[in-house]
PDB file of C-alpha atoms and ligand atoms in Angstrom:
ATOM      1  CA  UNK A 125     -40.879  17.753 -24.062  1.00  0.00           C
ATOM      2  CA  UNK A 126     -42.499  19.503 -21.134  1.00  0.00           C
ATOM      3  CA  UNK A 127     -41.768  17.368 -18.059  1.00  0.00           C
ATOM      4  CA  UNK A 128     -44.768  16.607 -15.861  1.00  0.00           C
ATOM      5  CA  UNK A 129     -43.338  13.921 -13.627  1.00  0.00           C
ATOM      6  CA  UNK A 130     -40.123  12.518 -12.225  1.00  0.00           C
ATOM      7  CA  UNK A 131     -40.398   9.835 -14.903  1.00  0.00           C
ATOM      8  CA  UNK A 132     -40.253  12.634 -17.514  1.00  0.00           C
ATOM      9  CA  UNK A 133     -37.226  14.199 -15.818  1.00  0.00           C
ATOM     10  CA  UNK A 134     -35.592  10.772 -15.784  1.00  0.00           C
ATOM     11  CA  UNK A 135     -36.169  10.253 -19.507  1.00  0.00           C
ATOM     12  CA  UNK A 136     -34.936  13.771 -20.197  1.00  0.00           C
ATOM     13  CA  UNK A 137     -31.727  13.083 -18.232  1.00  0.00           C
ATOM     14  CA  UNK A 138     -31.143   9.820 -20.115  1.00  0.00           C
ATOM     15  CA  UNK A 139     -31.534  11.589 -23.469  1.00  0.00           C
ATOM     16  CA  UNK A 140     -29.207  14.348 -22.318  1.00  0.00           C
ATOM     17  CA  UNK A 141     -26.585  11.770 -21.298  1.00  0.00           C
ATOM     18  CA  UNK A 142     -27.045   9.873 -24.545  1.00  0.00           C
ATOM     19  CA  UNK A 143     -26.218  13.021 -26.481  1.00  0.00           C
ATOM     20  CA  UNK A 144     -23.369  13.945 -24.117  1.00  0.00           C
ATOM     21  CA  UNK A 145     -21.725  10.531 -24.637  1.00  0.00           C
ATOM     22  CA  UNK A 146     -21.903  10.944 -28.411  1.00  0.00           C
ATOM     23  CA  UNK A 147     -20.292  14.361 -28.163  1.00  0.00           C
ATOM     24  CA  UNK A 148     -17.512  12.873 -26.027  1.00  0.00           C
ATOM     25  CA  UNK A 149     -16.934  10.066 -28.532  1.00  0.00           C
ATOM     26  CA  UNK A 150     -16.406  12.713 -31.204  1.00  0.00           C
ATOM     27  CA  UNK A 151     -14.190  14.956 -29.052  1.00  0.00           C
ATOM     28  CA  UNK A 152     -11.874  12.326 -27.542  1.00  0.00           C
ATOM     29  CA  UNK A 153      -9.890  11.447 -30.703  1.00  0.00           C
ATOM     30  CA  UNK A 154      -8.997  15.126 -31.104  1.00  0.00           C
ATOM     31  CA  UNK A 155      -7.912  15.351 -27.454  1.00  0.00           C
ATOM     32  CA  UNK A 156      -5.806  12.196 -27.878  1.00  0.00           C
ATOM     33  CA  UNK A 157      -4.178  13.649 -30.999  1.00  0.00           C
ATOM     34  CA  UNK A 158      -3.365  16.887 -29.154  1.00  0.00           C
ATOM     35  CA  UNK A 159      -1.880  15.130 -26.114  1.00  0.00           C
ATOM     36  CA  UNK A 160       1.858  14.474 -25.780  1.00  0.00           C
ATOM     37  CA  UNK A 161       2.148  12.385 -22.599  1.00  0.00           C
ATOM     38  CA  UNK A 162       1.799   8.667 -23.329  1.00  0.00           C
ATOM     39  CA  UNK A 163       0.034   8.163 -19.994  1.00  0.00           C
ATOM     40  CA  UNK A 164      -2.516  10.808 -20.895  1.00  0.00           C
ATOM     41  CA  UNK A 165      -2.987   9.452 -24.410  1.00  0.00           C
ATOM     42  CA  UNK A 166      -3.610   5.932 -23.143  1.00  0.00           C
ATOM     43  CA  UNK A 167      -5.968   7.105 -20.366  1.00  0.00           C
ATOM     44  CA  UNK A 168      -8.070   9.020 -22.911  1.00  0.00           C
ATOM     45  CA  UNK A 169      -7.885   6.125 -25.344  1.00  0.00           C
ATOM     46  CA  UNK A 170      -9.129   3.744 -22.694  1.00  0.00           C
ATOM     47  CA  UNK A 171     -11.951   6.148 -21.851  1.00  0.00           C
ATOM     48  CA  UNK A 172     -13.002   6.225 -25.490  1.00  0.00           C
ATOM     49  CA  UNK A 173     -13.500   2.458 -25.367  1.00  0.00           C
ATOM     50  CA  UNK A 174     -15.364   2.713 -22.062  1.00  0.00           C
ATOM     51  CA  UNK A 175     -17.573   5.477 -23.505  1.00  0.00           C
ATOM     52  CA  UNK A 176     -18.713   3.177 -26.314  1.00  0.00           C
ATOM     53  CA  UNK A 177     -19.877   0.649 -23.700  1.00  0.00           C
ATOM     54  CA  UNK A 178     -21.635   3.421 -21.787  1.00  0.00           C
ATOM     55  CA  UNK A 179     -23.623   4.321 -24.911  1.00  0.00           C
ATOM     56  CA  UNK A 180     -24.649   0.667 -25.266  1.00  0.00           C
ATOM     57  CA  UNK A 181     -25.718   0.645 -21.613  1.00  0.00           C
ATOM     58  CA  UNK A 182     -27.946   3.688 -22.179  1.00  0.00           C
ATOM     59  CA  UNK A 183     -29.468   2.002 -25.253  1.00  0.00           C
ATOM     60  CA  UNK A 184     -30.195  -1.059 -23.126  1.00  0.00           C
ATOM     61  CA  UNK A 185     -32.001   1.163 -20.598  1.00  0.00           C
ATOM     62  CA  UNK A 186     -34.077   2.869 -23.329  1.00  0.00           C
ATOM     63  CA  UNK A 187     -34.990  -0.512 -24.803  1.00  0.00           C
ATOM     64  CA  UNK A 188     -36.087  -1.927 -21.478  1.00  0.00           C
ATOM     65  CA  UNK A 189     -38.305   1.141 -20.968  1.00  0.00           C
ATOM     66  CA  UNK A 190     -39.851   0.586 -24.388  1.00  0.00           C
ATOM     67  CA  UNK A 191     -38.378   3.899 -25.605  1.00  0.00           C
ATOM     68  CA  UNK A 192     -36.428   4.533 -28.775  1.00  0.00           C
ATOM     69  CA  UNK A 193     -32.873   5.646 -27.893  1.00  0.00           C
ATOM     70  CA  UNK A 194     -33.151   9.351 -28.541  1.00  0.00           C
ATOM     71  CA  UNK A 195     -30.669  12.165 -27.943  1.00  0.00           C
ATOM     72  CA  UNK A 196     -31.645  15.551 -26.573  1.00  0.00           C
ATOM     73  CA  UNK A 197     -28.999  18.166 -27.377  1.00  0.00           C
ATOM     74  CA  UNK A 198     -26.796  18.513 -24.288  1.00  0.00           C
ATOM     75  CA  UNK A 199     -25.880  22.192 -24.426  1.00  0.00           C
ATOM     76  CA  UNK A 200     -23.893  21.917 -21.206  1.00  0.00           C
ATOM     77  CA  UNK A 201     -21.522  19.301 -22.607  1.00  0.00           C
ATOM     78  CA  UNK A 202     -21.283  21.234 -25.862  1.00  0.00           C
ATOM     79  CA  UNK A 203     -20.071  24.268 -23.879  1.00  0.00           C
ATOM     80  CA  UNK A 204     -17.615  22.305 -21.760  1.00  0.00           C
ATOM     81  CA  UNK A 205     -16.044  20.618 -24.796  1.00  0.00           C
ATOM     82  CA  UNK A 206     -15.922  23.803 -26.884  1.00  0.00           C
ATOM     83  CA  UNK A 207     -14.363  25.840 -24.095  1.00  0.00           C
ATOM     84  CA  UNK A 208     -11.675  23.214 -23.452  1.00  0.00           C
ATOM     85  CA  UNK A 209     -10.952  22.788 -27.156  1.00  0.00           C
ATOM     86  CA  UNK A 210     -10.560  26.535 -27.731  1.00  0.00           C
ATOM     87  CA  UNK A 211      -8.081  26.831 -24.863  1.00  0.00           C
ATOM     88  CA  UNK A 212      -6.051  23.777 -25.924  1.00  0.00           C
ATOM     89  CA  UNK A 213      -5.811  25.077 -29.499  1.00  0.00           C
ATOM     90  CA  UNK A 214      -4.123  28.262 -28.284  1.00  0.00           C
ATOM     91  CA  UNK A 215      -1.304  26.470 -26.422  1.00  0.00           C
ATOM     92  CA  UNK A 216       2.043  25.585 -28.040  1.00  0.00           C
ATOM     93  CA  UNK A 217       3.969  24.160 -25.067  1.00  0.00           C
ATOM     94  CA  UNK A 218       3.293  20.375 -24.959  1.00  0.00           C
ATOM     95  CA  UNK A 219       3.267  20.055 -21.142  1.00  0.00           C
ATOM     96  CA  UNK A 220       1.050  23.079 -20.723  1.00  0.00           C
ATOM     97  CA  UNK A 221      -1.268  21.752 -23.427  1.00  0.00           C
ATOM     98  CA  UNK A 222      -1.461  18.378 -21.671  1.00  0.00           C
ATOM     99  CA  UNK A 223      -2.336  20.172 -18.426  1.00  0.00           C
ATOM    100  CA  UNK A 224      -5.147  22.031 -20.216  1.00  0.00           C
ATOM    101  CA  UNK A 225      -6.410  18.815 -21.822  1.00  0.00           C
ATOM    102  CA  UNK A 226      -6.590  17.175 -18.391  1.00  0.00           C
ATOM    103  CA  UNK A 227      -8.471  20.154 -16.939  1.00  0.00           C
ATOM    104  CA  UNK A 228     -10.964  19.994 -19.774  1.00  0.00           C
ATOM    105  CA  UNK A 229     -11.352  16.201 -19.572  1.00  0.00           C
ATOM    106  CA  UNK A 230     -12.008  16.433 -15.832  1.00  0.00           C
ATOM    107  CA  UNK A 231     -14.741  19.017 -16.406  1.00  0.00           C
ATOM    108  CA  UNK A 232     -16.309  16.548 -18.838  1.00  0.00           C
ATOM    109  CA  UNK A 233     -16.074  13.753 -16.242  1.00  0.00           C
ATOM    110  CA  UNK A 234     -17.612  15.859 -13.506  1.00  0.00           C
ATOM    111  CA  UNK A 235     -20.482  16.903 -15.742  1.00  0.00           C
ATOM    112  CA  UNK A 236     -21.149  13.258 -16.523  1.00  0.00           C
ATOM    113  CA  UNK A 237     -20.834  12.212 -12.880  1.00  0.00           C
ATOM    114  CA  UNK A 238     -23.500  14.757 -12.009  1.00  0.00           C
ATOM    115  CA  UNK A 239     -25.844  13.528 -14.760  1.00  0.00           C
ATOM    116  CA  UNK A 240     -25.372   9.842 -14.002  1.00  0.00           C
ATOM    117  CA  UNK A 241     -25.744  10.425 -10.263  1.00  0.00           C
ATOM    118  CA  UNK A 242     -29.086  12.144 -10.851  1.00  0.00           C
ATOM    119  CA  UNK A 243     -30.303   9.502 -13.323  1.00  0.00           C
ATOM    120  CA  UNK A 244     -29.295   6.678 -10.960  1.00  0.00           C
ATOM    121  CA  UNK A 245     -31.165   8.314  -8.071  1.00  0.00           C
ATOM    122  CA  UNK A 246     -34.302   8.787 -10.212  1.00  0.00           C
ATOM    123  CA  UNK A 247     -34.097   5.166 -11.409  1.00  0.00           C
ATOM    124  CA  UNK A 248     -33.940   3.956  -7.810  1.00  0.00           C
ATOM    125  CA  UNK A 249     -36.948   6.071  -6.825  1.00  0.00           C
ATOM    126  CA  UNK A 250     -38.922   4.887  -9.842  1.00  0.00           C
ATOM    127  CA  UNK A 251     -38.205   1.241  -9.044  1.00  0.00           C
ATOM    128  CA  UNK A 252     -36.098   0.766 -12.194  1.00  0.00           C
ATOM    129  CA  UNK A 253     -33.610  -1.462 -10.411  1.00  0.00           C
ATOM    130  CA  UNK A 254     -31.810  -2.880 -13.428  1.00  0.00           C
ATOM    131  CA  UNK A 255     -31.387   0.608 -14.938  1.00  0.00           C
ATOM    132  CA  UNK A 256     -30.171   1.958 -11.588  1.00  0.00           C
ATOM    133  CA  UNK A 257     -27.536  -0.765 -11.518  1.00  0.00           C
ATOM    134  CA  UNK A 258     -26.352   0.032 -15.064  1.00  0.00           C
ATOM    135  CA  UNK A 259     -26.245   3.773 -14.358  1.00  0.00           C
ATOM    136  CA  UNK A 260     -24.268   3.153 -11.184  1.00  0.00           C
ATOM    137  CA  UNK A 261     -21.799   1.064 -13.173  1.00  0.00           C
ATOM    138  CA  UNK A 262     -21.209   3.959 -15.569  1.00  0.00           C
ATOM    139  CA  UNK A 263     -21.026   6.443 -12.704  1.00  0.00           C
ATOM    140  CA  UNK A 264     -18.253   4.334 -11.150  1.00  0.00           C
ATOM    141  CA  UNK A 265     -16.361   4.274 -14.446  1.00  0.00           C
ATOM    142  CA  UNK A 266     -16.572   8.074 -14.742  1.00  0.00           C
ATOM    143  CA  UNK A 267     -15.263   8.430 -11.181  1.00  0.00           C
ATOM    144  CA  UNK A 268     -12.430   6.047 -11.985  1.00  0.00           C
ATOM    145  CA  UNK A 269     -11.497   8.017 -15.119  1.00  0.00           C
ATOM    146  CA  UNK A 270     -11.525  11.226 -13.085  1.00  0.00           C
ATOM    147  CA  UNK A 271      -9.244   9.687 -10.442  1.00  0.00           C
ATOM    148  CA  UNK A 272      -6.823   8.474 -13.076  1.00  0.00           C
ATOM    149  CA  UNK A 273      -6.673  11.945 -14.600  1.00  0.00           C
ATOM    150  CA  UNK A 274      -5.950  13.411 -11.174  1.00  0.00           C
ATOM    151  CA  UNK A 275      -3.039  11.004 -10.801  1.00  0.00           C
ATOM    152  CA  UNK A 276      -1.640  11.832 -14.245  1.00  0.00           C
ATOM    153  CA  UNK A 277      -2.141  15.557 -13.581  1.00  0.00           C
ATOM    154  CA  UNK A 278       0.223  15.338 -10.606  1.00  0.00           C
ATOM    155  CA  UNK A 279       3.218  14.833 -12.872  1.00  0.00           C
ATOM    156  CA  UNK A 280       2.046  16.849 -15.864  1.00  0.00           C
ATOM    157  CA  UNK A 281       1.047  19.983 -13.931  1.00  0.00           C
ATOM    158  CA  UNK A 282       4.450  19.943 -12.209  1.00  0.00           C
ATOM    159  CA  UNK A 283       6.223  19.645 -15.577  1.00  0.00           C
ATOM    160  CA  UNK A 284       4.077  22.445 -17.027  1.00  0.00           C
ATOM    161  CA  UNK A 285       4.971  24.631 -14.058  1.00  0.00           C
ATOM    162  CA  UNK A 286       8.687  23.774 -14.327  1.00  0.00           C
ATOM    163  CA  UNK A 287       8.730  24.870 -17.956  1.00  0.00           C
ATOM    164  CA  UNK A 288       7.157  28.180 -16.970  1.00  0.00           C
ATOM    165  CA  UNK A 289       9.567  28.725 -14.070  1.00  0.00           C
ATOM    166  CA  UNK A 290      12.606  28.018 -16.258  1.00  0.00           C
ATOM    167  CA  UNK A 291      11.370  30.550 -18.772  1.00  0.00           C
ATOM    168  CA  UNK A 292      10.878  33.124 -16.058  1.00  0.00           C
ATOM    169  CA  UNK A 293      14.216  32.733 -14.275  1.00  0.00           C
ATOM    170  CA  UNK A 294      16.240  34.312 -17.079  1.00  0.00           C
ATOM    171  CA  UNK A 295      14.459  37.645 -16.620  1.00  0.00           C
ATOM    172  CA  UNK A 296      12.472  37.393 -13.440  1.00  0.00           C
ATOM    173  CA  UNK A 297      14.077  37.230  -9.999  1.00  0.00           C
ATOM    174  CA  UNK A 298      13.258  34.047  -8.057  1.00  0.00           C
ATOM    175  CA  UNK A 299      10.247  34.514  -5.835  1.00  0.00           C
ATOM    176  CA  UNK A 300      10.233  31.138  -4.147  1.00  0.00           C
ATOM    177  CA  UNK A 301      10.464  31.165  -0.372  1.00  0.00           C
ATOM    178  CA  UNK A 302      10.075  34.893   0.252  1.00  0.00           C
ATOM    179  CA  UNK A 303       6.304  34.971  -0.117  1.00  0.00           C
ATOM    180  CA  UNK A 304       5.888  31.896   2.003  1.00  0.00           C
ATOM    181  CA  UNK A 305       7.944  33.220   4.881  1.00  0.00           C
ATOM    182  CA  UNK A 306       6.158  36.555   4.880  1.00  0.00           C
ATOM    183  CA  UNK A 307       2.734  34.890   5.084  1.00  0.00           C
TER     184      UNK A 307
HETATM  185 FE1  FE2 B  80     -19.214   8.695 -20.222  1.00  0.00          FE
END
């Protein structure tokens, strides 16, 4: 579709998000299976449930516009998910793998936040008040998921770093402190 108006851009964004959400629904079970931390597993699990509602919300918006819910391949999300998955697959250490899963999941969230923010702004401009409200609701959920991942990352990143440091100390002299004082 060649966009000729903001309405066209809006529809394009909705179709992009509709596809992105479907990709996420497919990817999340694999991320959950690869995760070790119970907190991380349950956060991703919860987001899978939320994602299903977000798809329904998009369908509601399409229906109210008189449009068939249609997906437009979201190449951006495809890249983000593939890149994260490839990295996670290479990691054996459970804490390090959890840290990589969080990093990947947060990239997904930020991509979605950007898309929903744009769609919400277009909906407001176009006078689609009900749609704007629904998009804002999803945007808030994505922000919440991102915040929760940041909280979980605090502990997991530290554990991943500890594991690395322990491994290093047998052969590598301790560097802590020196660098800081010199700076
Ligand atoms: Fe989502």
